[in-house]
Tab-separated table of C-alpha atoms in Angstrom:
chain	number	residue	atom	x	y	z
A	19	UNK	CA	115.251	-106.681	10.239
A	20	UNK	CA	113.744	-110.139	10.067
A	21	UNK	CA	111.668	-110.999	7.147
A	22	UNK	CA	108.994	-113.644	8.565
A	23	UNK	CA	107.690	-116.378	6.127
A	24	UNK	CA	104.175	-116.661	6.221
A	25	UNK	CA	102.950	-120.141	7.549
A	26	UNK	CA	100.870	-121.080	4.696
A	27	UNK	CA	103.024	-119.776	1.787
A	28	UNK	CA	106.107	-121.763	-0.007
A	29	UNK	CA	109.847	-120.145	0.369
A	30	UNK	CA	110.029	-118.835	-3.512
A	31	UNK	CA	114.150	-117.621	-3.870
A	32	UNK	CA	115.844	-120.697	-2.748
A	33	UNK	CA	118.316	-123.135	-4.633
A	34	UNK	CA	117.855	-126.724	-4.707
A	35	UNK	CA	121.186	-129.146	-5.743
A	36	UNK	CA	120.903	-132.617	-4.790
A	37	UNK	CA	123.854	-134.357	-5.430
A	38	UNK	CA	124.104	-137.745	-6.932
A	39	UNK	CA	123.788	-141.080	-5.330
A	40	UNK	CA	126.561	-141.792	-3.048
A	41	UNK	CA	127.438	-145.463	-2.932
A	42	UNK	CA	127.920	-146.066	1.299
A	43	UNK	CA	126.482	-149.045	3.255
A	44	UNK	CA	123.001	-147.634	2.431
A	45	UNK	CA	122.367	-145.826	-0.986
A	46	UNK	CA	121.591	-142.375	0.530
A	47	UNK	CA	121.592	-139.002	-1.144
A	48	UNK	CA	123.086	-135.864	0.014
A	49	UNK	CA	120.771	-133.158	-0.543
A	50	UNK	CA	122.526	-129.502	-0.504
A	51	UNK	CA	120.356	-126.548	-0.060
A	52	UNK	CA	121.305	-122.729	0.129
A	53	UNK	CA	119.505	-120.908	2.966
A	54	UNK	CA	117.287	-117.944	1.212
A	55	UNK	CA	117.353	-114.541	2.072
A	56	UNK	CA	114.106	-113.714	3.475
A	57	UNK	CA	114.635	-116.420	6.553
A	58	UNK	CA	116.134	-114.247	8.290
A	59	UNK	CA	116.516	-115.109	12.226
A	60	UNK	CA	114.032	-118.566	11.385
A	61	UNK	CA	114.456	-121.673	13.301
A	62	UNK	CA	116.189	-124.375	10.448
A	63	UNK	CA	113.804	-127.281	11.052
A	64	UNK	CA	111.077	-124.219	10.056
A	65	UNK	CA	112.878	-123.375	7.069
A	66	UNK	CA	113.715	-127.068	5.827
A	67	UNK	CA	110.019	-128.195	6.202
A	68	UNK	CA	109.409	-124.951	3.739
A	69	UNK	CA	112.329	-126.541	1.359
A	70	UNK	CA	111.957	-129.732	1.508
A	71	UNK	CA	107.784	-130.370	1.884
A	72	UNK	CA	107.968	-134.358	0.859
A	73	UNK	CA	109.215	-134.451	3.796
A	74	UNK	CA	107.606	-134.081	7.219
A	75	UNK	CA	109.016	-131.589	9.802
A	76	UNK	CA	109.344	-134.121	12.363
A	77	UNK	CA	110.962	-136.115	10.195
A	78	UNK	CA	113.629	-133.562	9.556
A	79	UNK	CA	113.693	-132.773	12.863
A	80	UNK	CA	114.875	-136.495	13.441
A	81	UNK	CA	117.676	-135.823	11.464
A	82	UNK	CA	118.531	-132.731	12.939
A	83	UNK	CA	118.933	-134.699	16.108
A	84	UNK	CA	120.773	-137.371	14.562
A	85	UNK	CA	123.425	-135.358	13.477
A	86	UNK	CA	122.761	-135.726	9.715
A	87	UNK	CA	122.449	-131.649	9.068
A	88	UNK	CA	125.191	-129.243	8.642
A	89	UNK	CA	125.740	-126.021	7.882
A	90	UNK	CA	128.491	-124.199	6.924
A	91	UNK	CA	130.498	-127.908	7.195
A	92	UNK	CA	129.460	-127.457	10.912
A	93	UNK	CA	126.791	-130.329	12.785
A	94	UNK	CA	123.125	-128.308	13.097
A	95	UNK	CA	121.643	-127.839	16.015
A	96	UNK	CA	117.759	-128.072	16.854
A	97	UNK	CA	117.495	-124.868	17.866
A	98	UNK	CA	119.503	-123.168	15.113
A	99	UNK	CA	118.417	-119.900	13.419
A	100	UNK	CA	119.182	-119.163	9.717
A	101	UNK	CA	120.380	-115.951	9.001
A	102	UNK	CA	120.253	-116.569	4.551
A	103	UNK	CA	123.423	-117.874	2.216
A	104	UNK	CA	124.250	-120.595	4.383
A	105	UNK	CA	125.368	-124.079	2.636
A	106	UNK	CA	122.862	-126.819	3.949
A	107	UNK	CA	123.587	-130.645	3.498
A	108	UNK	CA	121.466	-133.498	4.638
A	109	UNK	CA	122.033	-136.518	4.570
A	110	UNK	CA	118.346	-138.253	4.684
A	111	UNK	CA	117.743	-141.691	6.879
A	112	UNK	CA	115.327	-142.821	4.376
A	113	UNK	CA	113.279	-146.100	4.993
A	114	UNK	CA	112.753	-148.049	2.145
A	115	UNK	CA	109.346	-147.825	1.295
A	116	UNK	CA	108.840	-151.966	0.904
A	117	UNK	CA	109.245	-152.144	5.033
A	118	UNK	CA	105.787	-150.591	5.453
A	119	UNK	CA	104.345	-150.999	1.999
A	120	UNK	CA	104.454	-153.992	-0.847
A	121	UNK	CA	104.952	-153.690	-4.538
A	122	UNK	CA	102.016	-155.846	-6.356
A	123	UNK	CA	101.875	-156.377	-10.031
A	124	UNK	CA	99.314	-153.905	-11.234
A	125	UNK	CA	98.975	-152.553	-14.807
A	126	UNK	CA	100.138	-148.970	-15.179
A	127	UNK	CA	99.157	-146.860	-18.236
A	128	UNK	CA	102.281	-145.037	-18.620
A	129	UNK	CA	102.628	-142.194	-20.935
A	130	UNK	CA	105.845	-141.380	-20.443
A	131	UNK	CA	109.073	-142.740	-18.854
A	132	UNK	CA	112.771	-142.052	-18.396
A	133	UNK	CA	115.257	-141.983	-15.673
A	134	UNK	CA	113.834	-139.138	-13.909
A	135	UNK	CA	110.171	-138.701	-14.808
A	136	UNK	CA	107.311	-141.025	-14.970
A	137	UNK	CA	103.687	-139.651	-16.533
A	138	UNK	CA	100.906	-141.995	-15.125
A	139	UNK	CA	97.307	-142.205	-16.568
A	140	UNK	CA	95.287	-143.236	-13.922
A	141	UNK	CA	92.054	-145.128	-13.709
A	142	UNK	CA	89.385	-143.852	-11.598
A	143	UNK	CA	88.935	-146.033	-8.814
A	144	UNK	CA	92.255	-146.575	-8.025
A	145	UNK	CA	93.358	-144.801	-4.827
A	146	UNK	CA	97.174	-142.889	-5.211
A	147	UNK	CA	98.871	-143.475	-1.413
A	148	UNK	CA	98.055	-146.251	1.012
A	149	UNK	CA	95.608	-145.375	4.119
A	150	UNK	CA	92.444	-145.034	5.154
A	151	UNK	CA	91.281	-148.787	4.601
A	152	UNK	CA	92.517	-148.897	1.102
A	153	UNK	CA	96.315	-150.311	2.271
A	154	UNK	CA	97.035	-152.404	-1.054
A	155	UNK	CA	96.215	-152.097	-4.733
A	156	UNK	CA	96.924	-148.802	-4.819
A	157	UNK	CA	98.816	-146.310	-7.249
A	158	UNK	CA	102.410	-146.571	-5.222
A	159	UNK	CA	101.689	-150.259	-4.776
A	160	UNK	CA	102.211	-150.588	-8.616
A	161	UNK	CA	105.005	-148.079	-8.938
A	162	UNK	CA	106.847	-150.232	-6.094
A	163	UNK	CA	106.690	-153.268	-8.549
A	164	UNK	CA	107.183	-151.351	-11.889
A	165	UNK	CA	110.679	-149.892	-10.502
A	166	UNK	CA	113.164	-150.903	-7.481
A	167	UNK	CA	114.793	-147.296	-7.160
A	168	UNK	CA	111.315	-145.637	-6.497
A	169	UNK	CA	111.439	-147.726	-2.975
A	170	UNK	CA	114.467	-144.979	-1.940
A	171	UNK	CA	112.016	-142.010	-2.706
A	172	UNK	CA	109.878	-140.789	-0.561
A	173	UNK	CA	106.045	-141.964	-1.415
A	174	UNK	CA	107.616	-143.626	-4.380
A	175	UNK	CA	108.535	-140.545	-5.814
A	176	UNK	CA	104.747	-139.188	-5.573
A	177	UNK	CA	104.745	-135.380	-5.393
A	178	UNK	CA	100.668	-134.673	-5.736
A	179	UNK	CA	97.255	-136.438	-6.152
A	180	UNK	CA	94.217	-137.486	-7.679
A	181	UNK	CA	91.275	-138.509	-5.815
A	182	UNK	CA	90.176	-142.262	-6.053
A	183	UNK	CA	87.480	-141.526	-8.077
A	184	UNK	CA	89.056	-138.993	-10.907
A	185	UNK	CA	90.947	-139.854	-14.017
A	186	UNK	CA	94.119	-138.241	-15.682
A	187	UNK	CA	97.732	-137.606	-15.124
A	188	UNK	CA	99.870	-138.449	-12.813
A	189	UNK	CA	103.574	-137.006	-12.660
A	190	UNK	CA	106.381	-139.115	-10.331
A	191	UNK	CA	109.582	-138.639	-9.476
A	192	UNK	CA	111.858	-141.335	-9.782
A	193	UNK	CA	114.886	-139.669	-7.641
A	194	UNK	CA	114.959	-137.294	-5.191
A	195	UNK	CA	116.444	-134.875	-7.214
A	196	UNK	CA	113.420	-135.128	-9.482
A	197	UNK	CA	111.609	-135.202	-6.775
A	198	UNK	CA	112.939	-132.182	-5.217
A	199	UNK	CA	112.009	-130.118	-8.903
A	200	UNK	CA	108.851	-130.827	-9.079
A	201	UNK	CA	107.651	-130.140	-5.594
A	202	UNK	CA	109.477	-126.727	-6.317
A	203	UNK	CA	107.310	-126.555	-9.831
A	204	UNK	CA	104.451	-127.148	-7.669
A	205	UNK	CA	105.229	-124.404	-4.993
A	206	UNK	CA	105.840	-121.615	-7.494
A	207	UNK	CA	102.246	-122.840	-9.383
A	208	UNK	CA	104.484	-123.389	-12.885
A	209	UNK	CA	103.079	-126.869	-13.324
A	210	UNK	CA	99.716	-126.564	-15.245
A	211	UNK	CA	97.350	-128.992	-14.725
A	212	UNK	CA	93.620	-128.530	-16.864
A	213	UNK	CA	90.895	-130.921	-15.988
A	214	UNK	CA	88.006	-131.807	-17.747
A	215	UNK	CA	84.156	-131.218	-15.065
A	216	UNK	CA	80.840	-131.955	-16.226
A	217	UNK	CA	78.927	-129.467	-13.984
A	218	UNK	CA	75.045	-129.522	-12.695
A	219	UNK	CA	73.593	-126.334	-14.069
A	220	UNK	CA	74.016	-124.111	-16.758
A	221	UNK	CA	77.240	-122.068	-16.135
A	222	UNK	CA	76.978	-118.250	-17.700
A	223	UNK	CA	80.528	-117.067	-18.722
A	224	UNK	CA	83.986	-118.066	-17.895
A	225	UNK	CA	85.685	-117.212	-14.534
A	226	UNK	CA	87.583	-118.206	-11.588
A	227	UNK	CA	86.843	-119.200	-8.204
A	228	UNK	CA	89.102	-117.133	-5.740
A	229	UNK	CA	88.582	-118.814	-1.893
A	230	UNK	CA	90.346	-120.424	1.076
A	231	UNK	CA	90.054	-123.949	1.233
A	232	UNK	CA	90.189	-125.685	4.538
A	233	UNK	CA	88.521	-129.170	6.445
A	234	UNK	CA	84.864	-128.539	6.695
A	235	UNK	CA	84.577	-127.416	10.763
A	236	UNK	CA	82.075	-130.485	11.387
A	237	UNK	CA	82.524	-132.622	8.957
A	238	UNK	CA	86.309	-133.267	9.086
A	239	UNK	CA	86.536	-135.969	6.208
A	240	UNK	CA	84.903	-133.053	3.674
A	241	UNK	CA	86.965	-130.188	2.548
A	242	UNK	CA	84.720	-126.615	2.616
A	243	UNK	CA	85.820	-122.833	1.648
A	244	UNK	CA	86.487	-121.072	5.113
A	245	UNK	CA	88.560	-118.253	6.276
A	246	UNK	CA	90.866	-120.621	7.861
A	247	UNK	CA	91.876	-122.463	4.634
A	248	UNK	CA	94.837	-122.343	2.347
A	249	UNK	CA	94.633	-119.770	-0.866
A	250	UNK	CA	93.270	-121.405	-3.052
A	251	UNK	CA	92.359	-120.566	-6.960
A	252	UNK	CA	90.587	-122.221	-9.822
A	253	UNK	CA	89.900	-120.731	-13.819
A	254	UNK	CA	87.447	-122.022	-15.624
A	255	UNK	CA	86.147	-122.141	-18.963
A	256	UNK	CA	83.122	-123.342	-20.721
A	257	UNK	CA	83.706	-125.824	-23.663
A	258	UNK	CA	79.650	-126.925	-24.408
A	259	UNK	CA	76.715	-126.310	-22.338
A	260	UNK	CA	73.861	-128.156	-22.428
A	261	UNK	CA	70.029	-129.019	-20.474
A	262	UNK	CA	71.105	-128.902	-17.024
A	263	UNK	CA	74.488	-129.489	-17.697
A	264	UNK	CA	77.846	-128.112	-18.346
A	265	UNK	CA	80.886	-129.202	-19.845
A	266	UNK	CA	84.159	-127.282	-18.180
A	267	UNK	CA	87.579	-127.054	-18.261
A	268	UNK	CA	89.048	-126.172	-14.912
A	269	UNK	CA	92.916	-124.947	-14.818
A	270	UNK	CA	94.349	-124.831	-10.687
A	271	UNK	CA	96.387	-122.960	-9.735
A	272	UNK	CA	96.788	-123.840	-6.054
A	273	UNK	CA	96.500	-127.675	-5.490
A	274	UNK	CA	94.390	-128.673	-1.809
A	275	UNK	CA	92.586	-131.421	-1.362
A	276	UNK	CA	89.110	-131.869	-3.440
A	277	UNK	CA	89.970	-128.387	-4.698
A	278	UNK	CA	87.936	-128.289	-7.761
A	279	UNK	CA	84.911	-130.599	-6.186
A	280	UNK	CA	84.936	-127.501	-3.381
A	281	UNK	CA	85.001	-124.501	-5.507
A	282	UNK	CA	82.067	-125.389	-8.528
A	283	UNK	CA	80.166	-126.847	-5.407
A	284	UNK	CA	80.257	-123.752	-3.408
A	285	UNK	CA	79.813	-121.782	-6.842
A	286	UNK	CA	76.355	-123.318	-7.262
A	287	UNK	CA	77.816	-125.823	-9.534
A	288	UNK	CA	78.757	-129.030	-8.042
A	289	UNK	CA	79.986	-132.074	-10.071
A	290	UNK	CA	77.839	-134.662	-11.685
A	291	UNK	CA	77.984	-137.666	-9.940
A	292	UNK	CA	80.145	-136.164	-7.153
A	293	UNK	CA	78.945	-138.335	-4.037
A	294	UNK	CA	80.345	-135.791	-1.324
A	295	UNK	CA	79.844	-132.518	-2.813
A	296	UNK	CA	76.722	-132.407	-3.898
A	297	UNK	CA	73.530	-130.133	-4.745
A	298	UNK	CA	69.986	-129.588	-5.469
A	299	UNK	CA	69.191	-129.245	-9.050
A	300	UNK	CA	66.053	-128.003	-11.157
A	301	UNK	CA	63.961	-130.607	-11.981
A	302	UNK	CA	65.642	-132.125	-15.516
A	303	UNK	CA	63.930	-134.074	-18.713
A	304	UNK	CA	63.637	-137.664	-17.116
A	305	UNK	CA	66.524	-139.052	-19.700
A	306	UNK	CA	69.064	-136.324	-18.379
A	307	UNK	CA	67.746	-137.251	-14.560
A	308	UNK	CA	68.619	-140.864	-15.211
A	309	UNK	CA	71.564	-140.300	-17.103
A	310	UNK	CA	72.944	-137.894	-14.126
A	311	UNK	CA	71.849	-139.811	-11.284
A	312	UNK	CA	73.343	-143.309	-13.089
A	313	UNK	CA	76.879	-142.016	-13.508
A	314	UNK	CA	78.727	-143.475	-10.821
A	315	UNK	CA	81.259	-140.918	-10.096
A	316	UNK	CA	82.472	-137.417	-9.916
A	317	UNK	CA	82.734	-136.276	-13.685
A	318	UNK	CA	86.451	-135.189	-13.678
A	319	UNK	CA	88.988	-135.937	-15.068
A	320	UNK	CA	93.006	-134.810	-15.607
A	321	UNK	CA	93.154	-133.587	-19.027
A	322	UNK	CA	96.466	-132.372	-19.667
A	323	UNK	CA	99.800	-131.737	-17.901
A	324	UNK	CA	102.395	-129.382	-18.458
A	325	UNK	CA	105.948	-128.809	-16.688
A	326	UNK	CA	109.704	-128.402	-17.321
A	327	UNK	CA	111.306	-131.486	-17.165
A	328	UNK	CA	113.532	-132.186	-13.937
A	329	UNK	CA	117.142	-132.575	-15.873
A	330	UNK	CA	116.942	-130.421	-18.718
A	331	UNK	CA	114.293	-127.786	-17.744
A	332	UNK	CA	112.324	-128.052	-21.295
A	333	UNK	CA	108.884	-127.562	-20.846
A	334	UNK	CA	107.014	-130.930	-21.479
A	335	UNK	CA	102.876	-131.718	-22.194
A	336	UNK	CA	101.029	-134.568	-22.220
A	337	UNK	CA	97.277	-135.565	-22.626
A	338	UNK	CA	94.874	-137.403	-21.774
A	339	UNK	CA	91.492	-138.737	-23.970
A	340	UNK	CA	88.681	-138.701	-21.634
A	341	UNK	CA	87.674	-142.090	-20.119
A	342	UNK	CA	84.873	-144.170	-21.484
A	343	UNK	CA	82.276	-143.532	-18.997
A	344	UNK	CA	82.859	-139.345	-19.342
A	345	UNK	CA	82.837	-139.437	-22.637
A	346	UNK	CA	78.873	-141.659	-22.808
A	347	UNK	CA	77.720	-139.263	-20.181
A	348	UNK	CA	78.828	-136.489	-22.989
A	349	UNK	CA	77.274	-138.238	-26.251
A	350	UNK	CA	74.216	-138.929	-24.100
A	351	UNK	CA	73.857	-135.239	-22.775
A	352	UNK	CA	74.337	-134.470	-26.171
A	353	UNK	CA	71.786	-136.796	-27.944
A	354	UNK	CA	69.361	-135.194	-25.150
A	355	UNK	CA	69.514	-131.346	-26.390
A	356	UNK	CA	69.306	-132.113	-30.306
């Protein structure tokens, strides 16, 4: 009987052992996989994509072609089903990273480091992954610089994201078989992430947001909650509430794109300063209007982090004070309701 994998949803029983390094003309890692059980009769390029998602299916599917895939000890084929148990090794074409992208000497806030983990405060306005116009002075431009071996990992070891304009932590990878750990942490929703919101409106009682999210079907460069999105999930609880205002903290389980913007702004709720997702409030005391309107970006911030640590599996947490600018908008909100 053949056990299909749903599109949308992460293989969960798998096991991941990268090897180490292998020393060859090129400094290339062989990445061994066991097939899981509930593949049954799938097509392999399918079922790697599912594995292996820092990596893009046509990109495996390049080295499917290229002979770098075999299974069993026998060369793949594209067309190959995978019937679970089978021994998968790859050995990735990667191309170094400082070919389409250049390391520039910009000042990290790094909260943690050792050989397999790096824990990044980031600044808002700096933008995490080359593109869209903003092709230098960005996030993996500085991890580039700060260490040679991330230019071997894909996105320099970058496994998720912040948006330009939101604060907080930042976990990277700094070899693929870090890499490869973390993505899994990520699929199986064991990494917690809490984030700090100041919301429009008074929120009532603590909850979570439960809907799809998926590009906005006429606005493409906005996210929206449709029936055609990915799950998605959000809990959220209220630290301090104030005139017009609330103070959140947001814990996701699911991680899309602009996932808590999209949830509090279809909840009523959208953030303060959020210049995208935004919403029509009751009319406000004119210091609260001014300092609302004034604050120049969405009020959110990555508060704390929490994972088990690629090597020896402990569970690590970090923190992060909020920024300047949040933390004014707070003592102002708060000067306005005494």
């Amino acid at each position: 009987m053949k056990f299909p994998i749903e599109a949308n949803k992460p293989i969960q029983d798998y096991s991941v052992t990268p090897s180490s390094f292998a020393l060859a003309e090129q400094t290339e890692s062989i990445i061994e996989l066991v097939a899981p059980q509930n593949c049954i009769g799938l097509r392999l390029d399918f079922v790697l994509a599912q594995l292996l998602p820092q990596w893009s299916r046509s990109r495996l599917q390049s080295w499917i072609l290229e002979k770098r895939v075999n299974i069993d000890g026998k060369i793949a084929t594209p067309k190959q089903k995978i019937w679970g148990n089978e021994k998968i090794s790859i050995k990735p074409h990667i191309i170094p990273i400082n070919e389409t992208h250049v390391a520039e000497a910009i000042s990290l806030e790094i909260l943690y480091e050792d050989n397999h983990l790096l824990i990044i405060n980031k600044p808002a306005g700096m933008v995490v992954h080359p593109g869209n116009g903003n092709w230098q002075g960005t996030l993996l431009n500085a991890l580039l610089h700060h260490s040679k071996q991330l230019n071997d990992i894909p996105r320099a070891g970058i496994v998720h994201r912040l948006d330009k304009d939101t604060s907080g932590l930042l976990m990277v990878a700094k070899t693929i078989e870090a890499q490869t750990s973390l993505v899994r942490q990520l699929q199986e929703h064991s990494v917690e992430r809490n984030y700090l919101a100041i919301v429009l409106g008074e929120v009532k009682q603590n909850g979570y947001i439960d809907a799809p999210i998926g590009r906005h079907p006429v606005q493409r460069t906005k996210m929206a909650v449709t029936i055609h999105g990915k799950p998605a999930r959000t809990y959220y609880q209220i630290l301090e509430s104030f005139n017009g205002c609330t103070l959140l903290r947001c814990r996701l389980e699911t991680g899309r794109t602009h996932q808590i913007r999209v949830h509090m702004h279809n909840m009523g709720h959208p953030l303060v300063g959020d210049p995208v997702y935004t919403g029509k409030t009751r009319k406000l005391p004119m210091e609260i209007t001014r300092l609302i309107t004034q604050f120049p970006r969405q009020a959110l911030h990555a508060q704390q982090l929490a994972l088990a640590h690629p090597l020896h599996g402990k569970t690590m947490i970090w923190n992060s004070e909020l920024p300047e600018d949040m933390n004014m908008l707070l003592q102002g909100l708060q000067r306005c309701g005494m």
